[in-house]
Amino acid sequence: MIVVGIVGILSAIALPQFRRTLALAEASSRIMETISFAEQCAVAHKSGLPVVVEQPSDGAIRDCNGASDRQIHSRRWSDDATGLLCLGRFVNQTHRQARLRVRQSGDITCSLLP
């Protein structure tokens, strides 16, 4: 009976931390995937060589040719990823998606959306 009680207490402590770790991993993966696409777009803008990248959120095609700024949206994440970093911006509890803007100059900025 004591062992069952100890296991129950440990589960009550460990389960929320495990869920938080999963949420952070999901959000981090989705942000990094989007940053990768944005970097490809930035290189295309700077080099002048056109590159087509797929928008992670919906599969839409973004033509990165330096003609105009491009916005690339991440896939949405499902849970709280508070404290996660996206190019200098910190995720809070209300954020569920990242939007990266690739300027014609090749600069990339990140904003976070609900």
PDB file of C-alpha atoms in Angstrom:
ATOM      1  CA  MET A   1       0.000   0.000   0.000  1.00  0.00           C
ATOM      2  CA  ILE A   2       2.869   2.362   0.832  1.00  0.00           C
ATOM      3  CA  VAL A   3       4.495   1.645  -2.537  1.00  0.00           C
ATOM      4  CA  VAL A   4       1.249   2.465  -4.361  1.00  0.00           C
ATOM      5  CA  GLY A   5       1.020   5.734  -2.413  1.00  0.00           C
ATOM      6  CA  ILE A   6       4.600   6.666  -3.276  1.00  0.00           C
ATOM      7  CA  VAL A   7       4.047   5.864  -6.945  1.00  0.00           C
ATOM      8  CA  GLY A   8       0.887   7.992  -6.915  1.00  0.00           C
ATOM      9  CA  ILE A   9       2.697  10.956  -5.393  1.00  0.00           C
ATOM     10  CA  LEU A  10       5.603  10.677  -7.834  1.00  0.00           C
ATOM     11  CA  SER A  11       3.157  10.470 -10.747  1.00  0.00           C
ATOM     12  CA  ALA A  12       1.322  13.571  -9.558  1.00  0.00           C
ATOM     13  CA  ILE A  13       4.601  15.464  -9.506  1.00  0.00           C
ATOM     14  CA  ALA A  14       6.157  14.073 -12.702  1.00  0.00           C
ATOM     15  CA  LEU A  15       3.146  14.062 -15.057  1.00  0.00           C
ATOM     16  CA  PRO A  16       2.701  17.874 -15.299  1.00  0.00           C
ATOM     17  CA  GLN A  17       6.429  18.318 -15.904  1.00  0.00           C
ATOM     18  CA  PHE A  18       6.357  15.629 -18.594  1.00  0.00           C
ATOM     19  CA  ARG A  19       3.418  17.354 -20.327  1.00  0.00           C
ATOM     20  CA  ARG A  20       5.221  20.696 -20.189  1.00  0.00           C
ATOM     21  CA  THR A  21       8.327  19.147 -21.710  1.00  0.00           C
ATOM     22  CA  LEU A  22       6.246  17.708 -24.551  1.00  0.00           C
ATOM     23  CA  ALA A  23       4.605  21.089 -25.184  1.00  0.00           C
ATOM     24  CA  LEU A  24       7.989  22.839 -25.300  1.00  0.00           C
ATOM     25  CA  ALA A  25       9.360  20.213 -27.684  1.00  0.00           C
ATOM     26  CA  GLU A  26       6.353  20.555 -30.005  1.00  0.00           C
ATOM     27  CA  ALA A  27       6.529  24.361 -30.109  1.00  0.00           C
ATOM     28  CA  SER A  28      10.312  24.381 -30.478  1.00  0.00           C
ATOM     29  CA  SER A  29      10.141  21.963 -33.387  1.00  0.00           C
ATOM     30  CA  ARG A  30       7.537  24.065 -35.166  1.00  0.00           C
ATOM     31  CA  ILE A  31       9.431  27.302 -34.629  1.00  0.00           C
ATOM     32  CA  MET A  32      12.729  25.787 -35.804  1.00  0.00           C
ATOM     33  CA  GLU A  33      11.064  24.333 -38.898  1.00  0.00           C
ATOM     34  CA  THR A  34       9.740  27.791 -39.775  1.00  0.00           C
ATOM     35  CA  ILE A  35      13.091  29.468 -39.092  1.00  0.00           C
ATOM     36  CA  SER A  36      14.677  27.011 -41.518  1.00  0.00           C
ATOM     37  CA  PHE A  37      12.237  28.050 -44.259  1.00  0.00           C
ATOM     38  CA  ALA A  38      12.794  31.723 -43.435  1.00  0.00           C
ATOM     39  CA  GLU A  39      16.570  31.287 -43.672  1.00  0.00           C
ATOM     40  CA  GLN A  40      16.209  29.711 -47.123  1.00  0.00           C
ATOM     41  CA  CYS A  41      14.068  32.669 -48.145  1.00  0.00           C
ATOM     42  CA  ALA A  42      16.587  35.163 -46.708  1.00  0.00           C
ATOM     43  CA  VAL A  43      19.441  33.550 -48.631  1.00  0.00           C
ATOM     44  CA  ALA A  44      17.375  33.787 -51.805  1.00  0.00           C
ATOM     45  CA  HIS A  45      16.646  37.455 -51.152  1.00  0.00           C
ATOM     46  CA  LYS A  46      20.326  38.246 -50.614  1.00  0.00           C
ATOM     47  CA  SER A  47      21.653  36.168 -53.494  1.00  0.00           C
ATOM     48  CA  GLY A  48      19.017  37.191 -56.009  1.00  0.00           C
ATOM     49  CA  LEU A  49      18.402  33.559 -56.913  1.00  0.00           C
ATOM     50  CA  PRO A  50      14.704  32.716 -56.656  1.00  0.00           C
ATOM     51  CA  VAL A  51      13.730  29.983 -54.209  1.00  0.00           C
ATOM     52  CA  VAL A  52      10.302  28.577 -53.559  1.00  0.00           C
ATOM     53  CA  VAL A  53       9.542  27.555 -49.967  1.00  0.00           C
ATOM     54  CA  GLU A  54       6.481  25.861 -48.572  1.00  0.00           C
ATOM     55  CA  GLN A  55       4.617  27.575 -45.751  1.00  0.00           C
ATOM     56  CA  PRO A  56       4.550  25.119 -42.813  1.00  0.00           C
ATOM     57  CA  SER A  57       1.110  26.247 -41.611  1.00  0.00           C
ATOM     58  CA  ASP A  58      -0.870  25.391 -44.732  1.00  0.00           C
ATOM     59  CA  GLY A  59       1.501  24.215 -47.454  1.00  0.00           C
ATOM     60  CA  ALA A  60       1.092  27.434 -49.454  1.00  0.00           C
ATOM     61  CA  ILE A  61       4.023  28.315 -51.684  1.00  0.00           C
ATOM     62  CA  ARG A  62       6.128  31.415 -51.022  1.00  0.00           C
ATOM     63  CA  ASP A  63       8.271  32.646 -53.893  1.00  0.00           C
ATOM     64  CA  CYS A  64      11.362  34.241 -52.368  1.00  0.00           C
ATOM     65  CA  ASN A  65      12.949  36.344 -55.083  1.00  0.00           C
ATOM     66  CA  GLY A  66      13.785  39.583 -53.290  1.00  0.00           C
ATOM     67  CA  ALA A  67      10.890  41.431 -54.925  1.00  0.00           C
ATOM     68  CA  SER A  68       9.037  41.951 -51.634  1.00  0.00           C
ATOM     69  CA  ASP A  69       8.969  40.985 -47.969  1.00  0.00           C
ATOM     70  CA  ARG A  70       7.632  37.502 -47.219  1.00  0.00           C
ATOM     71  CA  GLN A  71       5.772  36.200 -44.190  1.00  0.00           C
ATOM     72  CA  ILE A  72       6.073  32.557 -43.220  1.00  0.00           C
ATOM     73  CA  HIS A  73       3.752  31.105 -40.561  1.00  0.00           C
ATOM     74  CA  SER A  74       4.583  28.108 -38.407  1.00  0.00           C
ATOM     75  CA  ARG A  75       2.225  25.251 -37.754  1.00  0.00           C
ATOM     76  CA  ARG A  76       0.253  25.885 -34.575  1.00  0.00           C
ATOM     77  CA  TRP A  77       1.268  24.254 -31.304  1.00  0.00           C
ATOM     78  CA  SER A  78      -1.264  22.953 -28.858  1.00  0.00           C
ATOM     79  CA  ASP A  79      -0.107  23.838 -25.371  1.00  0.00           C
ATOM     80  CA  ASP A  80       1.718  26.375 -23.221  1.00  0.00           C
ATOM     81  CA  ALA A  81       5.303  26.915 -24.363  1.00  0.00           C
ATOM     82  CA  THR A  82       6.008  29.892 -22.093  1.00  0.00           C
ATOM     83  CA  GLY A  83       9.643  30.940 -22.110  1.00  0.00           C
ATOM     84  CA  LEU A  84      10.523  29.448 -25.485  1.00  0.00           C
ATOM     85  CA  LEU A  85      12.547  31.822 -27.664  1.00  0.00           C
ATOM     86  CA  CYS A  86      11.895  32.783 -31.297  1.00  0.00           C
ATOM     87  CA  LEU A  87      14.610  35.105 -32.613  1.00  0.00           C
ATOM     88  CA  GLY A  88      14.619  37.284 -29.521  1.00  0.00           C
ATOM     89  CA  ARG A  89      10.891  37.082 -28.730  1.00  0.00           C
ATOM     90  CA  PHE A  90       9.662  35.013 -25.802  1.00  0.00           C
ATOM     91  CA  VAL A  91       6.567  32.839 -26.101  1.00  0.00           C
ATOM     92  CA  ASN A  92       3.911  33.350 -23.439  1.00  0.00           C
ATOM     93  CA  GLN A  93       0.802  31.359 -22.508  1.00  0.00           C
ATOM     94  CA  THR A  94      -1.389  32.945 -25.182  1.00  0.00           C
ATOM     95  CA  HIS A  95       0.943  32.282 -28.115  1.00  0.00           C
ATOM     96  CA  ARG A  96       0.216  29.299 -30.352  1.00  0.00           C
ATOM     97  CA  GLN A  97       1.967  30.247 -33.610  1.00  0.00           C
ATOM     98  CA  ALA A  98       5.068  32.058 -34.854  1.00  0.00           C
ATOM     99  CA  ARG A  99       5.160  34.378 -37.860  1.00  0.00           C
ATOM    100  CA  LEU A 100       8.529  35.097 -39.409  1.00  0.00           C
ATOM    101  CA  ARG A 101       8.954  38.066 -41.692  1.00  0.00           C
ATOM    102  CA  VAL A 102      11.762  37.949 -44.223  1.00  0.00           C
ATOM    103  CA  ARG A 103      12.517  41.429 -45.473  1.00  0.00           C
ATOM    104  CA  GLN A 104      13.868  42.190 -48.942  1.00  0.00           C
ATOM    105  CA  SER A 105      17.227  42.880 -47.285  1.00  0.00           C
ATOM    106  CA  GLY A 106      17.265  39.316 -45.942  1.00  0.00           C
ATOM    107  CA  ASP A 107      16.650  40.313 -42.312  1.00  0.00           C
ATOM    108  CA  ILE A 108      14.362  37.959 -40.382  1.00  0.00           C
ATOM    109  CA  THR A 109      12.093  38.935 -37.496  1.00  0.00           C
ATOM    110  CA  CYS A 110       9.757  36.801 -35.442  1.00  0.00           C
ATOM    111  CA  SER A 111       6.402  37.753 -33.997  1.00  0.00           C
ATOM    112  CA  LEU A 112       4.156  35.484 -31.971  1.00  0.00           C
ATOM    113  CA  LEU A 113       0.430  35.048 -32.507  1.00  0.00           C
ATOM    114  CA  PRO A 114      -2.401  33.748 -30.317  1.00  0.00           C
TER     115      PRO A 114
END
